[in-house]
Coordinates of C-alpha atoms in Angstrom, one line a residue:
X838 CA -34.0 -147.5 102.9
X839 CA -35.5 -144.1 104.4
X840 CA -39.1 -143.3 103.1
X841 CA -40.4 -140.2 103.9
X842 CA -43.8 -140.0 105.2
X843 CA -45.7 -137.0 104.7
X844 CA -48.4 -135.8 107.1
X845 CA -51.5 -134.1 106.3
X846 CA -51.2 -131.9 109.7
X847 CA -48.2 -130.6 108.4
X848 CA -49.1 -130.0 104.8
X849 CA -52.3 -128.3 105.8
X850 CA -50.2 -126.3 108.3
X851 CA -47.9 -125.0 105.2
X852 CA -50.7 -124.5 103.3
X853 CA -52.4 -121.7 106.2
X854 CA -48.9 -120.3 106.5
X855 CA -48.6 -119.3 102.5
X856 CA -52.6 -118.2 102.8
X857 CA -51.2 -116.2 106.0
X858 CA -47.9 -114.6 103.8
X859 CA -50.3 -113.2 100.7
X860 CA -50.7 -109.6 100.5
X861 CA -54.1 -107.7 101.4
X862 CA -55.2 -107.6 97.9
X863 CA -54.9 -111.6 97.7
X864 CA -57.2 -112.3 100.7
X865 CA -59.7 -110.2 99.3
X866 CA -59.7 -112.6 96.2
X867 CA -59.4 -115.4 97.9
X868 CA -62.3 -114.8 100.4
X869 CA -64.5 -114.1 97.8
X870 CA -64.4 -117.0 96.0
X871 CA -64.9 -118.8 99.4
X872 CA -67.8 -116.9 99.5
X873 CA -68.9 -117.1 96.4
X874 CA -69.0 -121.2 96.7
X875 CA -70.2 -121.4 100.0
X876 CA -73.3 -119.2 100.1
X877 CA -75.0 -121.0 97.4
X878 CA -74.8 -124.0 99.2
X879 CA -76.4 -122.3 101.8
X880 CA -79.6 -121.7 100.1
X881 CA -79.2 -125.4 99.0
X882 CA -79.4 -126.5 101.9
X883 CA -82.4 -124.4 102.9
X884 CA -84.3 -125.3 99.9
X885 CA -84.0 -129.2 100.6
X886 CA -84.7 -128.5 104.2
X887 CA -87.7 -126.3 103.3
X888 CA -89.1 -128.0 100.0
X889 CA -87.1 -130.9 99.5
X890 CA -86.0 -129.7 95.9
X891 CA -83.0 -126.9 94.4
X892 CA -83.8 -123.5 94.3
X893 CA -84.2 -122.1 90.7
X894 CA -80.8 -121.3 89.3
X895 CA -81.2 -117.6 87.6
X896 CA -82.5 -116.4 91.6
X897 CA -79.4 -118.7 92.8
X898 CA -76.9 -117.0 90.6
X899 CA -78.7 -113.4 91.2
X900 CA -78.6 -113.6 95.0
X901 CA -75.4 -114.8 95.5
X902 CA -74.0 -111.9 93.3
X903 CA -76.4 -109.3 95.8
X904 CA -74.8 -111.2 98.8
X905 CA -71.5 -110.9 98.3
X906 CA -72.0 -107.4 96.9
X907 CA -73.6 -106.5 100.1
X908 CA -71.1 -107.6 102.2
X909 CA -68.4 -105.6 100.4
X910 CA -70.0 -102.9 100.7
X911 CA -70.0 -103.5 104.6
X912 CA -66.4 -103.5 104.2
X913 CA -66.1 -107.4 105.5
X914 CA -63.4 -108.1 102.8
X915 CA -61.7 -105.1 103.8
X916 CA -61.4 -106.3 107.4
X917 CA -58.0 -108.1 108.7
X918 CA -59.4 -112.0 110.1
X919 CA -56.9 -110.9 113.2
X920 CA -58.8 -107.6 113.8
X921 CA -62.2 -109.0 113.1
X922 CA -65.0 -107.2 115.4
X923 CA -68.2 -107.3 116.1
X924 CA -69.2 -104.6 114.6
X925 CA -68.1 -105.4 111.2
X926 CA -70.2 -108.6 111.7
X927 CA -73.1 -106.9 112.7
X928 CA -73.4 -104.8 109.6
X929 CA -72.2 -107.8 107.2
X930 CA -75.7 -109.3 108.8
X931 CA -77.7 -106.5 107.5
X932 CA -76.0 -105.9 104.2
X933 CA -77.2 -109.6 103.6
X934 CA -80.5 -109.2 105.1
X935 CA -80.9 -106.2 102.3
X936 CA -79.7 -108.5 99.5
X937 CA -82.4 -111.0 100.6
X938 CA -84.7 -107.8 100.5
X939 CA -83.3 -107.0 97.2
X940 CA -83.9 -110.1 95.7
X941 CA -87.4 -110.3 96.8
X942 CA -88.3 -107.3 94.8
X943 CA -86.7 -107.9 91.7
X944 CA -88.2 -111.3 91.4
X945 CA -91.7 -110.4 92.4
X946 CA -93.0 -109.4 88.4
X947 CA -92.5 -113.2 87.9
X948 CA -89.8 -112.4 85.3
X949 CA -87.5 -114.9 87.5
X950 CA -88.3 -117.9 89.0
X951 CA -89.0 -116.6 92.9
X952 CA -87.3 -118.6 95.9
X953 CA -89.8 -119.4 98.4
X954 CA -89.9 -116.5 101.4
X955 CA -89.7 -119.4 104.4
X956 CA -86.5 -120.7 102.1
X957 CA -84.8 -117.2 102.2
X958 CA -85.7 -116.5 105.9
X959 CA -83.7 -119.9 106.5
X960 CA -80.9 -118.7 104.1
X961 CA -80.1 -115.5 106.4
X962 CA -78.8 -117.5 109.8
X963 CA -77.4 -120.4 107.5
X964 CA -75.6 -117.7 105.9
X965 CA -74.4 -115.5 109.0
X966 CA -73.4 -119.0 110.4
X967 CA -71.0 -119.7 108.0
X968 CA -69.7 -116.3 107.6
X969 CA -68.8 -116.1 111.3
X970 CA -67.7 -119.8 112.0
X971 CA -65.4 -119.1 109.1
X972 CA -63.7 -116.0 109.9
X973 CA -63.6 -116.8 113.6
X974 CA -62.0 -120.7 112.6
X975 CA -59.4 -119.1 109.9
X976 CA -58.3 -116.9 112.9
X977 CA -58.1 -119.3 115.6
X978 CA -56.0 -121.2 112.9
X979 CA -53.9 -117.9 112.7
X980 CA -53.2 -117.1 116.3
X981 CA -52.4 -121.0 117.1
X982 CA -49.9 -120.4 114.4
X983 CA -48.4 -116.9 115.4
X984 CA -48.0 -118.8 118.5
X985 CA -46.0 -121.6 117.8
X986 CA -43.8 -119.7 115.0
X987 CA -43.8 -116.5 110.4
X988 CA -41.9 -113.5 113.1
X989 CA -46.2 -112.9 112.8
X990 CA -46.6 -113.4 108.4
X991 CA -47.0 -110.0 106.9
X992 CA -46.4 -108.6 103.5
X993 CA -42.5 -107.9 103.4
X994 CA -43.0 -104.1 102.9
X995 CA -44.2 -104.3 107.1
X996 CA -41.6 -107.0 108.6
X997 CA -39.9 -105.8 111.4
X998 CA -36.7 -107.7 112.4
X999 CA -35.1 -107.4 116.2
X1000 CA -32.5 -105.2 116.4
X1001 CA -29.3 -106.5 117.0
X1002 CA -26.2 -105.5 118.1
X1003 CA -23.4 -106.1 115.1
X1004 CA -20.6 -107.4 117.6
X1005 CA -22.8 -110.0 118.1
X1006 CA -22.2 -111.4 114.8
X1007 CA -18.0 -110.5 114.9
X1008 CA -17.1 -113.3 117.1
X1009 CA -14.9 -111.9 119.3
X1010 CA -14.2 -108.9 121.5
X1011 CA -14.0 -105.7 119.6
X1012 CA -10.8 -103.9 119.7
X1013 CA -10.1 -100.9 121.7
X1014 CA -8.1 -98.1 120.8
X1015 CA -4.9 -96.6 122.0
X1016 CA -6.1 -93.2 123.5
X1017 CA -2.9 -91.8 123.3
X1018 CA -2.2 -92.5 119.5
X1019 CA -5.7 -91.8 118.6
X1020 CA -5.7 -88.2 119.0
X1021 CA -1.6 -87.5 117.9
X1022 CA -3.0 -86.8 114.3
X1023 CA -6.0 -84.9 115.1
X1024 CA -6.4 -83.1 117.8
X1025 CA -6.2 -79.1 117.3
X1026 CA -5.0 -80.4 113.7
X1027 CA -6.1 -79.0 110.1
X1028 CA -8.0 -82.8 108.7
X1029 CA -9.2 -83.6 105.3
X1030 CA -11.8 -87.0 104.8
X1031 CA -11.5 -88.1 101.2
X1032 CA -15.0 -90.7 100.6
X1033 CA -16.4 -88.5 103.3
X1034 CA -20.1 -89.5 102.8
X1035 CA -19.4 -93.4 102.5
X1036 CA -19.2 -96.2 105.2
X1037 CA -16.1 -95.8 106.4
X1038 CA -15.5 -92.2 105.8
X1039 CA -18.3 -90.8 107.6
X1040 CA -17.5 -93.2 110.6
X1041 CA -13.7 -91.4 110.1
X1042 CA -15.7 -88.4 110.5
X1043 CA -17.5 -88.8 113.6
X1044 CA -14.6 -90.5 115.3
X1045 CA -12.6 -87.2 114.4
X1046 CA -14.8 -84.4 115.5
X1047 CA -15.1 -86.0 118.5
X1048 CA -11.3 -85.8 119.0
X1049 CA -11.6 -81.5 118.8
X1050 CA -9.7 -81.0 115.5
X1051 CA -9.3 -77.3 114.2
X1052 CA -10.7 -77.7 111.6
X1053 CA -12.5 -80.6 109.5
X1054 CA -12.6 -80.6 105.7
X1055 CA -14.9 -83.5 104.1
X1056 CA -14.7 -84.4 100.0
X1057 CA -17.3 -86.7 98.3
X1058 CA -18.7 -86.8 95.1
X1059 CA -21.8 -87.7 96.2
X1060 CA -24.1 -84.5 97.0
X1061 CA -26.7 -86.7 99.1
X1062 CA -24.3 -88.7 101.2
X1063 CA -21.8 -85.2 101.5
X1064 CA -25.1 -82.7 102.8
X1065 CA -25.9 -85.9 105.2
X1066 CA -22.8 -86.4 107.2
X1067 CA -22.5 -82.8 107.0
X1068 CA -26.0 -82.2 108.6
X1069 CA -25.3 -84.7 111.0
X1070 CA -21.9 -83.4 112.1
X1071 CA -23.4 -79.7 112.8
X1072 CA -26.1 -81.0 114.6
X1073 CA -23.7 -83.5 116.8
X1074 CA -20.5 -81.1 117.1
X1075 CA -22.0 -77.2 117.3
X1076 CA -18.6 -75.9 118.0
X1077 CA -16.5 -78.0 115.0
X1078 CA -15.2 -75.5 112.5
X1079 CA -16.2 -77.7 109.0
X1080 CA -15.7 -77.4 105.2
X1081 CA -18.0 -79.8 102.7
X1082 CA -16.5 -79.9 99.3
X1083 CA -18.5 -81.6 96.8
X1084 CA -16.3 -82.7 93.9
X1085 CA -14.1 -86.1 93.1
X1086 CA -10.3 -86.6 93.9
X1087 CA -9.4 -87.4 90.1
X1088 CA -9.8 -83.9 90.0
X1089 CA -6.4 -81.8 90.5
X1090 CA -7.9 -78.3 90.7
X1091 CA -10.6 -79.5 93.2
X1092 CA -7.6 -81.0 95.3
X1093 CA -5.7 -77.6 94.8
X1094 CA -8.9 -74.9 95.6
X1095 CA -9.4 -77.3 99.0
X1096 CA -6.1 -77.6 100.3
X1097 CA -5.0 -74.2 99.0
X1098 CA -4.2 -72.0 102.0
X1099 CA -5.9 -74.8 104.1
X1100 CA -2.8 -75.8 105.7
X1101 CA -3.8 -79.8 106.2
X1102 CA -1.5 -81.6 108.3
X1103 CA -3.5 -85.1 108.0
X1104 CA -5.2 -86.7 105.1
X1105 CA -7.4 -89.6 105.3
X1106 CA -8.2 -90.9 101.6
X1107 CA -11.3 -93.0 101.8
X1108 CA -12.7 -92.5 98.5
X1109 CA -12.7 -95.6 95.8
X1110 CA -14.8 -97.5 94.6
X1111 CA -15.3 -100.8 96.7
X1112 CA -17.9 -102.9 95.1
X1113 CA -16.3 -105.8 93.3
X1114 CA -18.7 -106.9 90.8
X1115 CA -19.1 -103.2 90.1
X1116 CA -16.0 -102.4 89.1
X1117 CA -15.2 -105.8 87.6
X1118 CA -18.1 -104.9 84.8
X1119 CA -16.8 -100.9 85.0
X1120 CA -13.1 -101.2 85.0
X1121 CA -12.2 -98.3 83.3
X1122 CA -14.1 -96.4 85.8
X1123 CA -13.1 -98.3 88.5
X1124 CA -8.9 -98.2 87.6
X1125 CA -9.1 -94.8 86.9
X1126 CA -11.5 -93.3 90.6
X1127 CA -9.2 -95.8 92.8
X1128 CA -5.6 -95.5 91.2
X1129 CA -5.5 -91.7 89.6
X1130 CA -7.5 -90.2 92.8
X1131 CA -4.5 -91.9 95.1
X1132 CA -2.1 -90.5 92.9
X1133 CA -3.7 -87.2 93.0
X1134 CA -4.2 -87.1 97.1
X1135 CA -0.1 -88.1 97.0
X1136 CA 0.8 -85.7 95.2
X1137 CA -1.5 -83.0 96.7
X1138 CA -0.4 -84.1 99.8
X1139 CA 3.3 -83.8 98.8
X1140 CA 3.5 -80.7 97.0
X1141 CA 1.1 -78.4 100.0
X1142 CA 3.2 -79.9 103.2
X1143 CA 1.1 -82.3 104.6
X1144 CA 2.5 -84.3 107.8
X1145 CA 0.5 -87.7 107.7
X1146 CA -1.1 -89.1 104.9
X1147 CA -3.4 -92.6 104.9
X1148 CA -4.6 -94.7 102.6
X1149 CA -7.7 -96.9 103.7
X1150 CA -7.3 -100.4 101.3
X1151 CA -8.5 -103.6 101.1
X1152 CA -7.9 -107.0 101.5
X1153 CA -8.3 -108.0 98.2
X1154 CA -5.0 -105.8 97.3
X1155 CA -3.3 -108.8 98.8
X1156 CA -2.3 -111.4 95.6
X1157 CA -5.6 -110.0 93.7
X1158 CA -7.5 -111.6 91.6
X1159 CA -10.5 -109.1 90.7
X1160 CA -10.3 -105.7 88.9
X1161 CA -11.1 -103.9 92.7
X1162 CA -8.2 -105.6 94.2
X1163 CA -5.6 -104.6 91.6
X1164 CA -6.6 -101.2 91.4
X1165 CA -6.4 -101.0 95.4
X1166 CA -2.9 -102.9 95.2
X1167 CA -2.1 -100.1 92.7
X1168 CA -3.5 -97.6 95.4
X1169 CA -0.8 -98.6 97.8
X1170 CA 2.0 -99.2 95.4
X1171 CA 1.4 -94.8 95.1
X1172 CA 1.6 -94.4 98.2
X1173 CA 4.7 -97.0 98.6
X1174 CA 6.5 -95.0 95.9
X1175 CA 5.5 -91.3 97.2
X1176 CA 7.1 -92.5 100.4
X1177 CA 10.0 -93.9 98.6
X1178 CA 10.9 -90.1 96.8
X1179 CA 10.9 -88.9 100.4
X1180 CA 11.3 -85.0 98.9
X1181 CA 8.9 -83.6 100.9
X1182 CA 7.5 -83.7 105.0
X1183 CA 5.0 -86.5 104.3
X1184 CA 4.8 -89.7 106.4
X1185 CA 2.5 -91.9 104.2
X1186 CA 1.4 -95.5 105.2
X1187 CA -1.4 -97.5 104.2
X1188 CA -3.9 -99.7 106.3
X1189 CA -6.0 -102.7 105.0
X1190 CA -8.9 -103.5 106.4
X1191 CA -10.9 -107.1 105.6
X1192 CA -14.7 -107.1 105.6
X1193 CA -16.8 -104.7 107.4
X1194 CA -19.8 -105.7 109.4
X1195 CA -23.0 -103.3 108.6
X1196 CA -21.1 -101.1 105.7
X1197 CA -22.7 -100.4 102.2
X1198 CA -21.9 -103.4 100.1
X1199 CA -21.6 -105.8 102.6
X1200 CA -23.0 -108.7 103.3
X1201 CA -24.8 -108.2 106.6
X1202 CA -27.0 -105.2 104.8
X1203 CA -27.5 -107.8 102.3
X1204 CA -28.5 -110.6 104.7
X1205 CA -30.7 -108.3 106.5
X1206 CA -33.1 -107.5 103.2
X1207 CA -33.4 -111.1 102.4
X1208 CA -34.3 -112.2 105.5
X1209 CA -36.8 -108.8 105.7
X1210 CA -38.3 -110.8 102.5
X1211 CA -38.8 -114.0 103.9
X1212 CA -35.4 -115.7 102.3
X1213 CA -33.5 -117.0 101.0
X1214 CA -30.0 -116.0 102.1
X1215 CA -27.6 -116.3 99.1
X1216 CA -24.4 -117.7 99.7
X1217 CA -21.6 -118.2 97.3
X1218 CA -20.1 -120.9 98.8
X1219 CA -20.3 -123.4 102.1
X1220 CA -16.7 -122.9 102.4
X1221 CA -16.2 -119.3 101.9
X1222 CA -14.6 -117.5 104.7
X1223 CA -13.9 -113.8 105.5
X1224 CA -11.9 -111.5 108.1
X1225 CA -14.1 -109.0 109.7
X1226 CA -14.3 -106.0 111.7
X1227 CA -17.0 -103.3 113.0
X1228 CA -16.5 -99.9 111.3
X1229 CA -15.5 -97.9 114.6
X1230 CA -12.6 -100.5 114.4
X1231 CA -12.4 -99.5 111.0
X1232 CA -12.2 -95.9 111.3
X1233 CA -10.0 -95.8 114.6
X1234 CA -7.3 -98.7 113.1
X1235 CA -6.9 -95.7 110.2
X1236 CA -6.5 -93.1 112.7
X1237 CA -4.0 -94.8 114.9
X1238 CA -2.0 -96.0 112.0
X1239 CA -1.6 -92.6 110.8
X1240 CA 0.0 -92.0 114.6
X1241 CA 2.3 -95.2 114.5
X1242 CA 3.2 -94.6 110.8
X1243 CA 6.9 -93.6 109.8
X1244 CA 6.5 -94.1 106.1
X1245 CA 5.7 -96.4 103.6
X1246 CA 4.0 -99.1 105.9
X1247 CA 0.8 -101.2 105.7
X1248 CA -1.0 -101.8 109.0
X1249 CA -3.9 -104.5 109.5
X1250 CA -6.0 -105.2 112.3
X1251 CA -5.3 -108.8 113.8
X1252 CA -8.7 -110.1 113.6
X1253 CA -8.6 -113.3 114.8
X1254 CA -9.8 -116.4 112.9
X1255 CA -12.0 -115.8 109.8
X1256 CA -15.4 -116.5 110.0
X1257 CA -17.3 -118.6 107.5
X1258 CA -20.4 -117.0 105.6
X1259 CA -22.7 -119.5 106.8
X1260 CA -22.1 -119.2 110.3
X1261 CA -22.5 -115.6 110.1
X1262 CA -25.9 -116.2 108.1
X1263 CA -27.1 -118.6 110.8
X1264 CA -25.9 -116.2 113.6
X1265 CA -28.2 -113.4 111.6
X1266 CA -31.1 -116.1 111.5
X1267 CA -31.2 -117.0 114.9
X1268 CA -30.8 -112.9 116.5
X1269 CA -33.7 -112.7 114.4
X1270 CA -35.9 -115.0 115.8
X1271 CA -36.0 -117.7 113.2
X1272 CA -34.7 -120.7 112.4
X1273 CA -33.3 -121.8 109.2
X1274 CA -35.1 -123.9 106.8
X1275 CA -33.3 -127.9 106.4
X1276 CA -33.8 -131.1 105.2
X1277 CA -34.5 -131.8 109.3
X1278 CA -35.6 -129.0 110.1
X1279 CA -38.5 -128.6 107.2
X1280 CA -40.7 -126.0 109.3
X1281 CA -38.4 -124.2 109.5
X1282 CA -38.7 -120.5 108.3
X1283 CA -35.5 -119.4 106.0
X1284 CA -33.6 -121.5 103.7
X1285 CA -29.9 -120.8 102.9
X1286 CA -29.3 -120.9 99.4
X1287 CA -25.7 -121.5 97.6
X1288 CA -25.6 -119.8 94.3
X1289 CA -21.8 -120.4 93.1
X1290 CA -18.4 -118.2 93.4
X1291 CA -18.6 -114.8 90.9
X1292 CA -15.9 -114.2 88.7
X1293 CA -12.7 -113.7 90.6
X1294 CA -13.8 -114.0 93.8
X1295 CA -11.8 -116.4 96.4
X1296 CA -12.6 -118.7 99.1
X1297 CA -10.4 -116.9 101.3
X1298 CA -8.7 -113.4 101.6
X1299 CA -5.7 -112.8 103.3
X1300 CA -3.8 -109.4 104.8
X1301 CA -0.4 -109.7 104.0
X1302 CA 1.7 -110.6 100.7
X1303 CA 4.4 -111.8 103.2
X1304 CA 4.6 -113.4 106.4
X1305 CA 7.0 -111.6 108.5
X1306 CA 4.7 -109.3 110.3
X1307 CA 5.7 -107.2 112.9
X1308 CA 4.3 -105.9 116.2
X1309 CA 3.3 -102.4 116.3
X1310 CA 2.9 -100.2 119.3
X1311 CA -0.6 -101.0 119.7
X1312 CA -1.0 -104.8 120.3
X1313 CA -3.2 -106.1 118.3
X1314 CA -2.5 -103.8 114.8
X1315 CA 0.1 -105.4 112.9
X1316 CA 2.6 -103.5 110.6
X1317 CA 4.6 -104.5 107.4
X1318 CA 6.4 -103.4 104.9
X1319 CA 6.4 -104.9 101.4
X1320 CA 8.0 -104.5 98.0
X1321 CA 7.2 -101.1 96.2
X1322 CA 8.2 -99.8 92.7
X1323 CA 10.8 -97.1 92.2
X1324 CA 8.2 -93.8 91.3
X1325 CA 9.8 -93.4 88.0
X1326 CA 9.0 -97.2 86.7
X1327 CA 5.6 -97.4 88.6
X1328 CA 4.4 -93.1 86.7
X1329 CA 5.5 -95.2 83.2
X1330 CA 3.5 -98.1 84.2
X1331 CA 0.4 -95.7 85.3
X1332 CA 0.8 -93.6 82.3
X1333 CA 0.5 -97.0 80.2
X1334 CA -2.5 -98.0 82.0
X1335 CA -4.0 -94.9 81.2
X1336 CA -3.5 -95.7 77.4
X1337 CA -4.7 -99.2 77.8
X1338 CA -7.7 -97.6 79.5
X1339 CA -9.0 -95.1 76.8
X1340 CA -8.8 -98.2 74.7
X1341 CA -11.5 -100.5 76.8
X1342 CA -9.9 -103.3 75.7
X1343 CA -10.0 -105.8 78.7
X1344 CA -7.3 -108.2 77.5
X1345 CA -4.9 -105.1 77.1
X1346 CA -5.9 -103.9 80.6
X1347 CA -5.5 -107.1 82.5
X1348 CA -2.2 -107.6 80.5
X1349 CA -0.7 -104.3 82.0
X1350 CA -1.7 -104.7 85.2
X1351 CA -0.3 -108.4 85.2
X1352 CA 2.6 -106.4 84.2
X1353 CA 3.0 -104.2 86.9
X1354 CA 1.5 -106.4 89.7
X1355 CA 3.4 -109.8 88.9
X1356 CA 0.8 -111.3 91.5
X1357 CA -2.5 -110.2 89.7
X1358 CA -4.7 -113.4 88.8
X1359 CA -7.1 -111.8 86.1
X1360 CA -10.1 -113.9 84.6
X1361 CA -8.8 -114.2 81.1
X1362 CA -6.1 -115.9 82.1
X1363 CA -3.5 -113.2 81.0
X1364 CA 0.3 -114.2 81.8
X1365 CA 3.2 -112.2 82.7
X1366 CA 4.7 -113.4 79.7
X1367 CA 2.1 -111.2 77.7
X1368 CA 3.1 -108.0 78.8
X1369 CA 5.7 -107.6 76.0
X1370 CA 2.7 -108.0 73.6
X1371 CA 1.0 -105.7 75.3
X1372 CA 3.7 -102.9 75.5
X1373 CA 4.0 -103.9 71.4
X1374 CA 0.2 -102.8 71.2
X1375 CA 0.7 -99.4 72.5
X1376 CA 3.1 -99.2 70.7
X1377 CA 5.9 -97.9 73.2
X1378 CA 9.6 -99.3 73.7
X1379 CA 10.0 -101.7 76.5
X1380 CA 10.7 -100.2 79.7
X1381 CA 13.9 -100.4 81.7
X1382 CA 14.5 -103.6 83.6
X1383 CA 14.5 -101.5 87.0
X1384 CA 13.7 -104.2 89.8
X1385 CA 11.7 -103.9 92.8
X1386 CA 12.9 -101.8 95.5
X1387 CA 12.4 -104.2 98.5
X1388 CA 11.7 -102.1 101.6
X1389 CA 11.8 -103.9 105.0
X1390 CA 10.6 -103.0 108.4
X1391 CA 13.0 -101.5 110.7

């Protein structure tokens, strides 16, 4: 039988640490009411020692309120215990020797009982000495602590955490591009940067100007994040020739007034909407920014000419099971089918990426502000594991791909193992200087929490809806090419979608895209089998049986 024994070292120790953690305000409080007890004992004690009785309580009460007054008005509860000096000590022994003063008059008419002047002279030092001895002992206390652990405790508005490097959390080496294919689509090209402003988009943007392009065009409905990478690009690349156009790509004329007369040869289409709990509570929103902007950028990028065009997806589009993942599986079946009409010049090809480390929405951002707070780290899951990647990798896997691409492919970066959450939150503990918080381990200083899977979310993700993988030219980007719908089935399908959508009806939704995406796991539990119902509720014919087109890798 284990019995735990509790020692009184180590709860008085916790108990300084939490007194250590409260904010300014607190202190104050709390040394007051220290103060507040203690100095009447103080005079006490020089009563009994002087006349062997208790000083009269109305001059008791009166000169304790004048003492600590005093002393706050000295600015001694305003002081940090760590930055205590001397001269704050000096002047809290005057402001006391001028409430003794002060007490003395107001009590001299007889109106309150007096204190004895020997009793008050004794009262001063008794005083001072327990002032001092008490500030000086809570800080030794302190500094022994600071020394053996709380980063130093401070209100989490002033924590500062180490800085870290993020390959340090990856796991592995990072991957280094292919110099030769990373230039092919941009050097001395026309480029556009859909989601210009976002993680990955700006990153797409630095990568780029630094390869010399003719000419840079960035999209992003965001004002703030668009006039920020654009600032920064000015300021980094004097010479670049660049064009910031605020505005979303479900818009057709904002596509058309860009790329009119801009002569693009490669399009980078970043912009979605990536949060999944987001867009699992927004779906509307979230269907119609992801799936109609990739149809847009397709089609743009069809009709004006364009010679490369990329579509940066997800993870999640593989066997989704979330209202993000379909609508980036939907993302690639566009590009799948723009491919497969082949009418025009464009090579399109898609590239999925798995987690990135550092990038809005992720988890290391997350981890970071937690442990910034003091903890806990939230974890779904002990056994939840993720692919990740750094966003240069990120932004140069979408560039190369664009290179290697000959239309219709999806490329993914082969990442290695996955790495569980937990390691990764134990990795972020330990760069930070702490240690995490266990049933062995009870000093220690952040506790990992595990707060249950969300709605849809899996234990794993994978890259690929098959298995036959291929080599690419660059060794470790892998390339594949998976079934896609005929254009003429999948515009019916989207056009349906869009009439499910006006009607917010999630069932209806999640039956269509079970209908077009065979795979699709939604949480109500909608079956391909409903789909027929769900055509009869729109009230359309059923579409032709036209099956998959399966398209393999050459």
């Amino acid at each position: 039988m284990h019995v735990s024994v509790h020692h009184p070292a180590s709860s008085v120790r916790q108990l300084c640490v939490r007194l250590a953690a409260i904010n300014r305000s607190g202190k104050r409080l709390l040394m007051c009411v220290a103060d507040g007890v203690a100095l009447p004992l103080c005079l006490v004690l020089a009563m009994a020692v002087i006349t062997g009785g208790m000083p009269p309580l109305p001059a008791a009460a009166l000169l304790t309120a004048l003492s600590i007054s005093a002393l706050s008005m000295a600015s001694l509860y305003g002081a940090a215990l760590r930055q205590l000096e001397q001269r704050t000590l000096i002047l809290a022994g005057m402001a006391l020797g001028a409430a003794i003063v002060a007490l003395y008059l107001l009590t001299r008419d007889g109106a309150v009982a007096r204190i004895p002047g020997p009793v008050l002279a004794m009262y001063w030092p008794l005083a001072m000495l327990y002032l001092i001895a008490s500030r000086a002992g809570m800080r030794a206390l302190l500094r022994s602590l600071l020394h053996h652990q709380v980063p130093p405790p401070m209100d989490a508005a002033s924590r500062r955490l180490p800085d870290f490097a993020l390959e340090q959390l990856l796991g592995r080496a990072p991957v280094q591009p292919d110099s030769a294919l990373f230039a092919r689509c941009v050097r001395g090209k026309n480029v556009l940067v859909t989601g210009a402003g976002g993680s990955i988009g700006s990153e797409l943007c630095r990568q780029i100007a630094s390869l010399a392009p003719r000419c840079l065009h960035l999209i992003d409905h965001s004002e703030f994040a668009l006039y920020t990478i654009a600032q920064e690009l000015r300021a980094r690349w004097p010479q670049l020739v660049l064009h910031a156009h605020l505005g979303s790509v479900c818009s057709e004329r904002m596509l058309e007034r860009v790329m009119d007369g801009a002569a693009i040869h490669t399009i980078y289409h970043a912009a979605a909407y990536k949060h999944v709990s987001i867009v699992e509570t927004n779906m509307v929103e979230g269907l119609r920014n992801n799936v109609v902007g990739a149809r847009n950028v397709a089609n743009a990028a069809a009709r004006h000419g364009v010679h490369t065009c990329v579509l940066v997806s997800s993870d999640k589009a593989v066997r989704p099971s979330t209202i993000m993942g379909a609508s980036k599986r939907l993302s690639e079946l566009v590009f799948q089918a723009a491919q497969d009409e082949g009418a025009g010049v464009t090579t399109f090809s898609m590239v999925r990426f798995g987690n990135v480390l550092g990038s809005s929405g992720s988890v290391v951002p997350l981890f970071r502000q937690q442990l910034q707070q003091g903890g806990p780290l939230t974890i779904t899951d002990a056994a939840m594991e993720r692919y990740f990647m750094l966003i240069p990798e990120a932004a140069q896997l979408v560039i190369q791909a664009g290179a290697m691409a000959e239309g219709g492919e999806v490329f993914v970066l082969d990442m290695g193992a996955p790495l569980r959450i937990v390691d990764l939150a134990r990795r972020m503990i330990a760069l930070a200087g702490l240690t995490e918080r266990t049933p062995r381990n009870p000093q220690g200083d952040i506790d990992i929490r595990y707060v249950g899977l969300c709605p849809g979310e899996k234990l794993q993700e994978e890259l690929l809806i098959a298995d036959d993988a291929t080599p690419s030219r660059h060794p470790r980007i892998l390339c594949m090419k998976e079934q896609a719908l005929p254009a003429a089935q999948l515009d019916q399908y989207l056009e349906l979608l869009l009439v499910a959508c006006a009607s917010n009806d999630r069932w209806l939704i999640e039956a269509m895209l079970k209908t077009i995406i065979t795979e699709f796991t939604p949480q109500t539990g909608v079956r391909a089998t409903d789909s027929e119902a769900a055509l009869r509720r729109l009230r359309v014919p059923p579409l032709a049986a036209v099956a998959p087109v399966a398209v393999h890798a050459s």
